[in-house]
Structure formats: structure tokens, C-alpha cells
Amino acid sequence: MNHIYKLHARLLKTGHHNHPLALRRLLLSCSASAPASLSYARSIFDLIAFPDTFSFNTIIRAHADSSPSFSLSLFSKMRMAGVSPDHFTFPFVLKACARLQTGLDLHSLLFKLGFDSDVYVQNGLIHVYGCCGFLDFALTVFEEMPERDLVSWSSMITCFAKNGFGYEALALFQRMQLGGTVKPDEVIVLSVVSAISILGDLELGKWIRGFISRSGLEFTVSLGTALVDMFSRCGCIEESMRVFDEMGERNVLTWTALINGLAVHGRSAEALRMFYEMRNHGFQPDHVTFTGVLVACSHGGLVSEGWHVFESIRNEYGMEPLPEHYGCVVDLLGRAGLLKEACKFVERMPIRPNSIIWRTLLGACVNHNYIELAEKVKEKINELDSYHDGDYVLLSNVYGGVGRWAEKAGVRNSMREKRISKKPGCSLINVNHLIHEFVAGDNNHPQFESIREFLVSMIDILKVVGYTPDISNVLFDIEEEEKESTLAYHSEKLAVAFALLCFKDRRTIRVMKNLRICHDCHCFMKHASDVFEREIIIRDRNHFHHFSKGSCSCRDYW
DNA sequence: GTAGGGTTAG
């Protein structure tokens, strides 16, 4: 910022401070500086009597990241003022659109103005379509491009990954390399690392790390941070720690990635220790760091430590807690069974509780069998967002937990009336470089019969050592025997049975699941890890469960 | 003066 002030002072001194060219230069300087100088950029912009295309472009660009809606309002202002956009304008406008997940109607405008054949614009379109979930549109733009650069490939790779097509993202990266015309750079490798993180496929994770060292790319802090995060998401927190230890330089994102990793792997005390160590190294935590530490505390049952961290956000760091921090505290109290305190906290929060906060409270009610409270909380959720299948499942679990089958059936009826269906559970497992998918209630796997047979025999064996199927959470009011078989074919059980059939050695079994693991599967896995002498790692929607020798890393606190 | 990337509560 200093050089901008100096520049401004010099302009004032020489009497050029109102000269359009001087103002343009000044505008460009502060727009390219830190976000803190944006208000200064706006005041310079306001001094320009008749902003031209260049000035509009500069100010739109400056706000595209941090206040995208302001960028779009500037774009409208530009159009109203009759200032023509050029091929620089649209990449900036599209960036703002991508952040807001909007602006799909821009395509026809750029087509009309003849900018649709510009590579920068096309890349921007891929990015926008990707962020809005319109994968097909993004792919059409991508495939029809006469020439693609690195940004086209990385935008399309990210687009696949963010929309749940991780393996397609990887395939596209292979296709890019086979084409041989573009050489991967740091950013594109980061897109690939991110795709692998979403997939949680450790084999691929190891491969990309090897790729990076072979590629001759500089091992930057960003790449290291991405690997720390990736290994944790692939279920291997030890590898995250190894990468972290080997990094010569780290920043707040690196520390935060490790803290989050430790938190989701149930290593709460270590996460908290890293948080304090990070401060000793002189790094200032940000909002994301606090979220990670609070998650660690809530999952580790560290109530007073978590509360202390939460209070420190405002008292020690002078920052305003975000909704996610309040959410973490609700979880912290709720998980520990302090439901009254959690409710009081929600009532007194200075921000309006959102549906996630209520949902967190609902989860706590289920875990601790607070039925009346659960009903009230569900009503709160209905006011905000009533079509979330998971809430009905949770409420149904509260009734099931105490054997109130009639109410449980009532929940099922109201789901039917509202045409809400429970999202099927789905588990993925990598066996000999092939991904196998198991979906609850689906027998499409080519070896389904033998897997089913083996699973039935597994259940029999585990029952001998104390496993009792817990049918209270089965959603439907069906016969007891049928409830047991519904449970038996939960996707993670099928995946683990399949792994035991395939892996004759004692290697760790790693499963990725789309939903939270249920109590029954959790209990099944603990026994299975003991009887079959295997480590089983399951990544569910939020966390990792490491089953070994009959117990789980979450210490059943989830 | 252009676009793609690393950490975010249930």
C-alpha cells in the first residue's frame, strides 16, 4: 500500500491527481494490491468522471474474488453507462459469477458480442458452469474449443472433481498428458491433488506424490499443503504428518490442514497440541484453523478446552466468531450430552441459528435420546429447510432408539407424503487398482452372491463374540428378520466382506462412504477388526473411523 | 491490465 500512497502524493504534488490517465494508473495499482486497499480503489474509481472500459475492467477485477456481487453490479453499471465490455471484461465478470454460482445467462451475451471464441472467456465459462454444477455445459465448451491451454485443462479437471467425477478428472489429466502439447504446472497438479482428495483414494495419492517428485516441479508450500490435506482425506494421517515434517517452509494453511486432518481422524489432543505449537511458531490462526481445533475438541470430548478456544477467538484474537464456530460449540456441548447448555447457547447466540446448527442439535438429541427436544428441533428445521432426508432419518432414529415404533412409522409416512426418499448409502473400495462400488439395497456387483454368502457367515461368526444387530435405527416398520437383513446389506459391510474375500494378506481395508456410518455397522466393524485381525479404516461423510483390535479411534464418541 | 489451485461446523 505504501507505494500507492507515495504515488498518490506525487500526483497531488504535481497537480496531476485528477488526470484520467493518472487516476487509471492509480486505480490499477491499488486494485492489484492487498484486499485492504479495495476501499481506496473504489474511492479512486469514484473520482473518475467518465470511466472507460479499462477502468471498469480494473475495478470489476479487483472485487471479483472478495465481493463478487459488487463486481456484477459494476458490470451492470458499465452496461447502463453504455461502456462496451471487451475481451478482458468477461474473464473478470465470469470469475465473480463463479463465486456466486450464477450468471449462466451471460453466455448468450458474450456470443452476441462475439467474445465466445476467446480462450480466456471460454476458460471462464468452463469454470462458471463447473461451479454451478452444469458439468455437461462445461464439457461442451471444453470439447468444442479449437485450442486449449493449461487453464482450460485445469478448469475442466476441477469441474469434474467438484461435481463428484473424480476418476473422470484423473482420466482427463491422463488425456492431457497423452496429447503431449501442454506440460503440467503447479496449479494443474493442485487440481489433480484436490480431485484425489475428494476421491480419498490412497493408491492415487501415492502416485501423484511420485509424479510431483519426478516432474521436476518445485515443491512449493501450496503443493505441500495440498498433500498434507490429501493424505489425511485418503485415510493416512501418518503420511500427512510425514509430508508436514519434511516441508522446509509452512504457512497458516499448512498448519490448518494438519490440524483439520488430526481432528477428523479422532486425534484431538494432537490437533490441539499442533494449534498451540503453530502459535509458538508465530503463525496467527484464521477462521478455518479455529474450525479445525473446535472440531477436534468436540469429537474428543474436550469440552472445557473447546470452550476456551471459542472464547479466545474474540477475546484473544479480536475476531468475530463465524456461524461454523457457533456450530462447533453446539456440537461440543451436544455430543457431551450437555443438551440444556447447548440449547441455552443456541438461544443466546448473537446470530440467527441456521439449519446446520439445528441439525447439529438434532444429532445430539438422537445420541442422547432427548425425544421431546428432538421434535421441537425438527420443527425449527422444517421452518428453514424441510426437505433434507437426513433429518427425517435422525428423528426416526430417536423414536427407534426408545422403541416408539408408531412414531417412527409416522416419520416414514410424512417422508412419503413429502416425497422425500432416504439417500442410499454407498461405499467405494479400491481393489487391485479397480474401484468397486456398493450401494445399499443394490445387488448389481458381479460377485454379489458370493459376497452376500460370506457376509452372512461373517455375521454369524461375529454374533458368537458378542455382536448383536442393532435394529433400532432401521427406518422402516418391517418384520424383525427383515430389519436384520436390511442392516446386513449396508454398503460398508458389503465392501468390507468383499475386501476380506479379495485380500489374502493382512493389509488395511480402506472404505469411503457417502453417509455417516450407522451404530450397527460401527459395532460390526469393531468386532470384525478383532476377529479377522485387520485394520479397517472407514471414511464417512464427516470423519474417519480406524477400527483395530475390537475398538475404534473415535472411542465411540461420534 | 486477462482466466485455473492448497485449510471451512452437521
XYZ file of C-alpha atoms (C1' of nucleotides) in Angstrom:
568
model
C 0.000 0.000 0.000
C 2.845 2.385 0.798
C 3.910 2.793 -2.793
C 0.321 3.678 -3.723
C 0.170 6.438 -1.141
C 3.514 7.725 -2.386
C 2.242 7.648 -5.951
C -0.919 9.475 -4.951
C 1.083 12.075 -3.019
C 3.316 12.653 -6.028
C 0.284 13.096 -8.291
C -1.200 15.593 -5.846
C 2.064 17.493 -5.704
C 2.420 17.691 -9.476
C -1.204 18.671 -9.916
C -1.949 15.538 -11.988
C -4.228 13.950 -9.422
C -7.351 14.463 -11.498
C -5.827 13.494 -14.791
C -7.741 10.489 -16.222
C -4.563 8.610 -17.121
C -3.049 9.206 -13.698
C -6.214 8.006 -11.990
C -6.259 4.904 -14.176
C -2.692 4.134 -13.160
C -3.540 4.649 -9.512
C -6.647 2.503 -9.793
C -4.647 -0.311 -11.321
C -2.029 -0.101 -8.565
C -4.460 -0.373 -5.692
C -6.574 -2.986 -7.420
C -3.569 -5.241 -7.712
C -2.638 -4.731 -4.049
C -3.972 -6.350 -0.909
C -7.773 -6.629 -0.438
C -7.450 -3.960 2.278
C -6.833 -1.382 -0.434
C -10.137 -2.100 -2.176
C -11.986 0.741 -0.494
C -9.184 3.026 -1.629
C -9.582 1.615 -5.162
C -13.297 2.401 -5.020
C -12.664 5.967 -3.956
C -10.228 6.431 -6.846
C -12.786 4.922 -9.221
C -15.422 7.353 -7.970
C -13.108 10.248 -8.831
C -13.125 9.233 -12.493
C -15.901 11.258 -14.142
C -16.373 9.010 -17.166
C -14.815 5.615 -16.520
C -13.774 3.839 -19.702
C -13.636 0.105 -20.396
C -10.198 -0.173 -18.811
C -11.268 1.487 -15.554
C -14.405 -0.636 -15.298
C -12.388 -3.781 -16.002
C -9.904 -2.906 -13.295
C -12.477 -2.258 -10.597
C -14.578 -5.305 -11.583
C -11.483 -7.479 -11.414
C -10.430 -6.082 -8.054
C -13.720 -7.140 -6.451
C -14.333 -10.407 -8.311
C -12.888 -12.509 -5.501
C -13.828 -10.782 -2.276
C -17.098 -9.061 -3.201
C -18.347 -10.710 -6.373
C -21.831 -9.214 -6.184
C -20.282 -5.758 -6.170
C -18.351 -6.755 -9.313
C -21.575 -7.753 -11.005
C -23.304 -4.538 -10.007
C -20.373 -2.636 -11.519
C -20.799 -4.653 -14.683
C -24.472 -3.646 -14.887
C -23.466 -0.054 -14.241
C -20.975 -0.331 -17.079
C -23.651 -1.627 -19.443
C -26.102 1.089 -18.369
C -23.461 3.758 -18.937
C -23.034 2.452 -22.474
C -19.396 1.492 -21.924
C -18.607 -1.514 -24.107
C -17.110 -4.568 -22.465
C -14.049 -6.050 -24.168
C -12.332 -9.436 -24.089
C -10.706 -8.512 -20.748
C -14.044 -7.748 -19.092
C -15.617 -11.178 -19.319
C -12.974 -13.282 -17.579
C -13.326 -10.942 -14.569
C -17.124 -10.965 -14.672
C -17.165 -14.750 -15.076
C -14.892 -15.115 -12.072
C -17.381 -13.155 -9.973
C -20.218 -15.283 -11.380
C -18.388 -18.472 -10.471
C -18.055 -17.348 -6.878
C -21.758 -16.568 -6.705
C -22.715 -19.688 -8.653
C -24.757 -17.610 -11.031
C -24.617 -15.811 -14.359
C -25.463 -18.618 -16.712
C -27.316 -16.147 -18.915
C -24.012 -14.431 -19.742
C -23.165 -16.996 -22.399
C -25.681 -15.626 -24.889
C -24.437 -12.081 -24.287
C -20.845 -12.992 -24.985
C -21.946 -14.918 -28.023
C -23.818 -11.867 -29.268
C -20.823 -9.628 -28.649
C -18.507 -12.111 -30.354
C -16.275 -12.918 -27.365
C -17.212 -16.583 -27.188
C -14.191 -17.665 -29.215
C -11.681 -16.065 -26.833
C -9.732 -18.718 -24.890
C -9.798 -16.688 -21.649
C -13.563 -16.306 -21.956
C -14.078 -19.986 -22.759
C -11.997 -20.992 -19.754
C -14.071 -18.658 -17.614
C -17.225 -20.308 -18.923
C -15.952 -23.796 -18.054
C -15.208 -22.532 -14.562
C -18.639 -20.927 -14.123
C -20.519 -23.954 -15.430
C -18.408 -26.170 -13.185
C -19.165 -24.071 -10.093
C -22.881 -24.062 -10.895
C -22.977 -27.837 -11.339
C -23.592 -27.745 -15.090
C -20.981 -30.293 -15.990
C -22.447 -31.037 -19.441
C -22.311 -27.392 -20.489
C -18.735 -27.088 -19.255
C -17.758 -30.199 -21.169
C -19.417 -28.915 -24.352
C -17.424 -25.677 -24.162
C -14.250 -27.653 -23.423
C -14.665 -30.204 -26.214
C -15.537 -27.573 -28.803
C -12.515 -25.407 -28.094
C -10.233 -25.318 -31.137
C -7.236 -24.725 -28.888
C -6.841 -25.414 -25.201
C -4.267 -24.080 -22.814
C -3.302 -25.256 -19.318
C -6.099 -23.263 -17.748
C -8.704 -24.989 -19.937
C -7.477 -28.386 -18.737
C -7.249 -27.427 -15.064
C -10.691 -25.775 -15.137
C -12.223 -28.895 -16.653
C -10.379 -31.215 -14.227
C -11.626 -29.178 -11.261
C -15.091 -29.130 -12.762
C -15.187 -32.944 -12.906
C -13.781 -33.325 -9.397
C -16.104 -30.781 -7.736
C -19.139 -32.418 -9.305
C -18.333 -35.862 -7.992
C -16.497 -37.258 -11.012
C -13.056 -37.705 -9.509
C -11.952 -40.550 -11.739
C -13.067 -38.650 -14.849
C -10.915 -35.768 -13.605
C -7.929 -38.114 -13.395
C -8.698 -39.542 -16.840
C -8.726 -36.031 -18.268
C -5.330 -35.355 -16.743
C -4.025 -38.526 -18.450
C -5.577 -37.407 -21.740
C -3.871 -34.035 -21.426
C -0.508 -35.689 -20.967
C -1.054 -38.129 -23.817
C -1.766 -35.125 -26.039
C 1.756 -34.019 -25.239
C 1.208 -30.376 -26.128
C 0.956 -28.950 -22.619
C 3.273 -29.568 -19.696
C 1.633 -29.678 -16.260
C 2.315 -26.738 -13.970
C 1.838 -26.322 -10.234
C -1.797 -25.237 -10.453
C -2.915 -28.138 -12.602
C -1.192 -30.601 -10.287
C -3.015 -28.930 -7.397
C -6.308 -29.538 -9.220
C -5.374 -33.196 -9.580
C -4.351 -33.456 -5.912
C -7.657 -31.915 -4.972
C -9.540 -34.430 -7.157
C -7.707 -37.285 -5.409
C -8.548 -35.770 -2.015
C -12.213 -35.787 -2.906
C -11.941 -39.419 -4.020
C -9.940 -40.402 -0.940
C -8.022 -42.988 -2.966
C -4.683 -43.638 -1.234
C -3.169 -45.506 -4.205
C -3.725 -42.463 -6.399
C -2.438 -40.249 -3.608
C 0.861 -42.107 -3.537
C 1.020 -41.977 -7.314
C 0.598 -38.185 -7.530
C 3.272 -37.653 -4.885
C 5.673 -39.719 -7.025
C 4.534 -37.808 -10.079
C 5.357 -34.499 -8.417
C 8.868 -35.561 -7.482
C 9.506 -36.972 -10.985
C 8.046 -33.932 -12.733
C 10.765 -31.549 -11.609
C 8.133 -29.122 -10.341
C 9.271 -27.034 -7.436
C 7.851 -28.408 -4.169
C 6.058 -25.250 -3.059
C 4.212 -24.571 0.206
C 0.912 -24.858 -1.692
C 1.795 -28.271 -3.077
C 2.980 -29.480 0.314
C -0.192 -28.204 1.983
C -2.341 -29.888 -0.641
C -0.511 -33.181 0.002
C -0.925 -32.865 3.780
C -4.654 -32.442 3.225
C -4.830 -35.151 0.559
C -3.170 -37.882 2.636
C -5.453 -37.122 5.530
C -8.504 -37.388 3.275
C -7.135 -40.629 1.891
C -7.180 -42.016 5.419
C -3.455 -41.849 6.047
C -2.788 -39.162 8.643
C 0.699 -40.575 9.313
C 1.652 -39.714 5.742
C 0.221 -36.202 6.221
C 2.452 -35.759 9.240
C 5.447 -37.061 7.318
C 4.877 -34.573 4.485
C 4.362 -31.817 7.062
C 7.616 -32.687 8.854
C 9.545 -32.759 5.604
C 8.345 -29.339 4.458
C 11.027 -26.679 4.733
C 8.529 -23.866 4.720
C 4.946 -23.829 6.005
C 2.188 -21.279 6.302
C -1.085 -20.982 8.197
C -2.842 -23.145 5.593
C -0.319 -25.936 6.083
C -0.786 -25.929 9.858
C -4.541 -25.729 9.468
C -4.613 -28.637 7.016
C -2.762 -30.816 9.528
C -4.920 -29.687 12.457
C -8.064 -30.485 10.462
C -6.617 -33.825 9.436
C -5.829 -34.778 13.032
C -9.306 -33.613 14.043
C -11.186 -35.771 11.524
C -9.006 -38.737 12.408
C -10.040 -38.508 16.028
C -6.587 -37.402 17.243
C -7.972 -34.482 19.192
C -5.208 -33.975 21.732
C -2.583 -33.876 18.971
C -4.676 -31.397 16.979
C -4.879 -29.136 19.992
C -1.146 -29.507 20.590
C -0.422 -28.545 16.977
C -2.640 -25.488 17.391
C -0.545 -24.243 20.307
C 2.673 -25.206 18.551
C 1.556 -23.251 15.499
C 1.195 -20.151 17.647
C 4.636 -20.757 19.138
C 5.985 -20.707 15.601
C 4.471 -17.262 15.198
C 1.530 -18.119 12.942
C -1.757 -16.362 13.500
C -4.727 -18.761 13.298
C -7.551 -17.847 10.921
C -11.243 -18.777 10.902
C -10.532 -22.104 9.290
C -7.918 -23.007 11.908
C -10.431 -22.311 14.679
C -12.977 -24.532 12.964
C -10.455 -27.377 12.859
C -9.461 -27.022 16.511
C -13.093 -26.823 17.606
C -13.953 -29.946 15.594
C -11.062 -31.706 17.319
C -12.388 -30.646 20.732
C -15.985 -31.629 20.036
C -15.039 -35.057 18.729
C -12.570 -35.672 21.519
C -14.983 -34.629 24.250
C -12.618 -31.811 25.242
C -15.417 -29.515 26.402
C -13.523 -27.009 28.538
C -10.607 -26.799 26.066
C -13.044 -26.219 23.193
C -14.906 -23.580 25.140
C -11.622 -21.841 25.932
C -10.622 -21.838 22.230
C -14.029 -20.460 21.248
C -13.796 -17.630 23.769
C -10.266 -16.839 22.616
C -11.484 -16.103 19.058
C -12.940 -12.829 20.271
C -11.012 -12.166 23.478
C -7.516 -13.046 22.403
C -7.580 -12.669 18.633
C -10.151 -9.909 18.283
C -12.008 -11.826 15.600
C -15.756 -12.287 15.334
C -16.777 -15.975 15.502
C -18.483 -17.254 12.336
C -21.633 -19.419 12.180
C -19.431 -22.514 11.817
C -17.706 -21.721 15.119
C -21.040 -21.415 16.900
C -21.999 -24.685 15.208
C -18.886 -26.360 16.582
C -19.740 -25.228 20.112
C -23.276 -26.609 19.769
C -21.696 -29.877 18.684
C -19.150 -29.690 21.518
C -21.870 -29.363 24.146
C -24.386 -31.615 22.410
C -22.010 -34.507 21.868
C -21.009 -34.371 25.528
C -24.684 -34.755 26.465
C -24.953 -31.185 27.756
C -28.193 -30.649 25.835
C -29.566 -27.986 28.166
C -26.385 -25.958 27.856
C -26.392 -26.462 24.090
C -29.980 -25.148 23.854
C -29.201 -22.175 26.047
C -26.179 -21.441 23.885
C -28.301 -21.531 20.703
C -30.923 -19.242 22.268
C -28.330 -16.674 23.289
C -26.262 -16.719 20.124
C -25.880 -13.245 18.611
C -26.526 -14.691 15.147
C -29.688 -16.392 13.902
C -29.191 -20.165 14.073
C -29.163 -21.732 10.627
C -30.421 -25.176 9.678
C -26.995 -26.753 10.224
C -26.942 -25.548 13.838
C -30.389 -27.036 14.461
C -29.336 -30.212 12.679
C -26.303 -30.498 14.962
C -28.604 -30.205 17.948
C -30.911 -32.828 16.440
C -27.956 -35.198 16.090
C -27.125 -34.688 19.766
C -30.755 -35.387 20.730
C -30.570 -38.682 18.848
C -27.334 -39.728 20.516
C -28.681 -38.965 23.974
C -32.340 -39.924 23.440
C -33.893 -36.494 24.051
C -37.167 -37.100 22.258
C -39.261 -34.032 23.098
C -36.364 -31.743 22.318
C -35.721 -33.579 19.046
C -39.325 -32.969 17.985
C -39.049 -29.255 18.729
C -35.730 -29.010 16.926
C -37.113 -30.824 13.899
C -39.880 -28.202 13.738
C -37.263 -25.454 13.719
C -35.525 -27.192 10.846
C -38.829 -27.537 8.976
C -39.211 -23.761 9.082
C -35.840 -23.302 7.411
C -35.239 -26.290 5.182
C -37.768 -29.098 5.338
C -36.648 -31.362 2.531
C -33.423 -32.758 3.952
C -33.719 -36.559 4.071
C -31.117 -36.887 6.838
C -33.273 -35.011 9.385
C -36.126 -37.459 8.995
C -33.733 -40.347 9.379
C -32.353 -38.782 12.574
C -35.808 -38.158 14.018
C -36.810 -41.674 13.139
C -33.688 -42.912 14.923
C -34.722 -41.085 18.104
C -38.019 -42.974 18.132
C -36.343 -46.234 17.184
C -33.802 -45.773 19.976
C -36.540 -45.987 22.588
C -38.801 -48.423 20.769
C -41.552 -45.942 19.843
C -42.371 -47.702 16.615
C -45.674 -45.930 15.920
C -43.976 -42.523 15.886
C -41.179 -43.960 13.813
C -43.755 -45.111 11.251
C -45.259 -41.589 11.407
C -41.940 -40.143 10.294
C -41.885 -42.604 7.426
C -45.386 -41.506 6.393
C -44.529 -37.839 6.453
C -41.490 -38.600 4.292
C -43.713 -40.413 1.855
C -46.210 -37.528 1.792
C -43.460 -35.059 1.059
C -41.893 -37.452 -1.432
C -38.594 -37.449 0.385
C -36.572 -40.585 -0.017
C -33.581 -41.622 2.026
C -30.378 -41.216 0.071
C -28.932 -44.705 -0.382
C -25.666 -45.442 1.363
C -22.787 -46.004 -0.997
C -19.294 -47.328 -0.270
C -16.256 -47.392 -2.518
C -13.233 -49.610 -2.229
C -10.088 -49.872 -4.336
C -9.148 -53.478 -5.042
C -6.148 -54.069 -7.292
C -6.490 -50.624 -8.890
C -10.162 -51.136 -9.645
C -12.847 -49.201 -7.803
C -15.774 -51.272 -6.586
C -18.986 -49.552 -5.636
C -21.525 -50.983 -3.218
C -24.921 -49.398 -2.794
C -27.344 -50.416 -0.047
C -30.200 -52.450 -1.462
C -28.454 -53.000 -4.784
C -27.138 -56.385 -5.887
C -25.519 -55.309 -9.126
C -21.980 -56.268 -8.206
C -20.939 -59.224 -10.417
C -19.849 -61.209 -7.354
C -22.808 -60.164 -5.233
C -23.945 -63.700 -4.396
C -20.604 -64.871 -3.038
C -20.115 -61.588 -1.151
C -23.574 -61.922 0.378
C -22.922 -65.511 1.406
C -19.620 -64.569 3.006
C -21.191 -61.617 4.790
C -23.905 -63.835 6.252
C -21.239 -66.198 7.562
C -19.282 -63.224 8.947
C -22.326 -62.027 10.839
C -22.792 -65.488 12.312
C -19.182 -65.602 13.450
C -19.352 -62.101 14.944
C -22.573 -62.902 16.783
C -20.662 -65.576 18.649
C -18.233 -62.988 20.010
C -20.956 -60.609 21.094
C -22.142 -58.692 18.048
C -25.888 -58.118 18.194
C -27.516 -56.433 15.205
C -28.939 -53.107 16.392
C -32.211 -52.789 14.553
C -33.447 -49.667 16.315
C -32.189 -47.412 13.546
C -33.761 -49.264 10.647
C -36.077 -46.766 9.066
C -38.948 -48.984 8.038
C -41.581 -50.708 10.102
C -40.915 -54.170 8.810
C -40.518 -57.591 10.412
C -37.583 -58.097 12.780
C -35.902 -60.592 10.486
C -36.214 -58.254 7.550
C -34.754 -55.413 9.623
C -31.717 -57.544 10.248
C -31.229 -58.241 6.584
C -31.671 -54.542 5.687
C -28.863 -53.835 8.104
C -26.795 -56.739 6.868
C -26.540 -55.277 3.398
C -25.416 -51.805 4.378
C -22.862 -50.810 1.773
C -19.839 -50.638 4.099
C -20.447 -54.199 5.330
C -20.592 -55.435 1.732
C -17.390 -53.540 0.902
C -15.515 -54.970 3.896
C -16.761 -58.516 3.186
C -15.581 -58.105 -0.401
C -12.169 -56.849 0.749
C -11.761 -59.832 3.066
C -12.545 -62.139 0.151
C -10.061 -60.360 -2.137
C -7.127 -59.571 0.143
C -5.463 -62.710 1.350
C -2.724 -60.739 3.125
C -3.340 -58.657 6.243
C -3.384 -55.283 4.552
C -5.516 -52.435 5.876
C -9.019 -52.244 4.429
C -9.979 -48.721 3.382
C -13.560 -47.814 2.547
C -15.049 -44.473 1.502
C -18.694 -43.925 2.411
C -21.064 -41.148 1.340
C -23.180 -41.043 4.540
C -22.417 -41.387 8.221
C -21.718 -44.899 9.401
C -24.625 -46.271 11.475
C -24.288 -47.621 15.011
C -24.824 -51.151 13.876
C -22.099 -51.058 11.212
C -19.800 -49.351 13.713
C -20.292 -52.208 16.146
C -19.912 -54.783 13.362
C -16.601 -53.240 12.239
C -15.166 -53.234 15.741
C -15.823 -56.963 16.116
C -14.677 -57.674 12.550
C -11.348 -55.897 13.108
C -10.748 -58.124 16.108
C -11.923 -61.485 14.798
C -10.392 -61.137 11.327
C -7.291 -59.355 12.670
C -7.490 -56.495 10.214
C -7.232 -52.746 10.396
C -10.364 -51.282 8.838
C -10.490 -47.572 8.019
C -13.812 -46.100 7.005
C -14.154 -42.537 5.810
C -17.747 -41.498 6.373
C -19.287 -38.172 5.420
C -17.510 -36.257 8.159
C -14.844 -38.345 9.798
C -12.548 -41.317 9.772
C -13.047 -44.414 11.865
C -9.966 -46.578 12.407
C -11.079 -49.984 13.628
C -8.429 -52.149 15.164
C -8.402 -54.989 17.713
C -12.051 -54.519 18.550
C -12.131 -50.769 19.092
C -12.449 -47.581 17.079
C -10.289 -44.453 17.045
C -13.401 -42.357 17.744
C -13.774 -44.199 21.070
C -17.471 -44.465 20.160
C -17.792 -40.714 20.635
C -19.387 -39.632 17.358
C -4.299 -4.932 -17.051
C -6.992 -11.271 -18.669
C -8.663 -16.974 -16.616
C -7.483 -22.438 -13.408
C -5.059 -24.152 -7.414
C -3.813 -25.697 -1.270
C -7.164 -25.338 5.034
C -14.044 -24.308 6.450
C -19.335 -26.575 11.626
C -23.891 -31.436 10.960
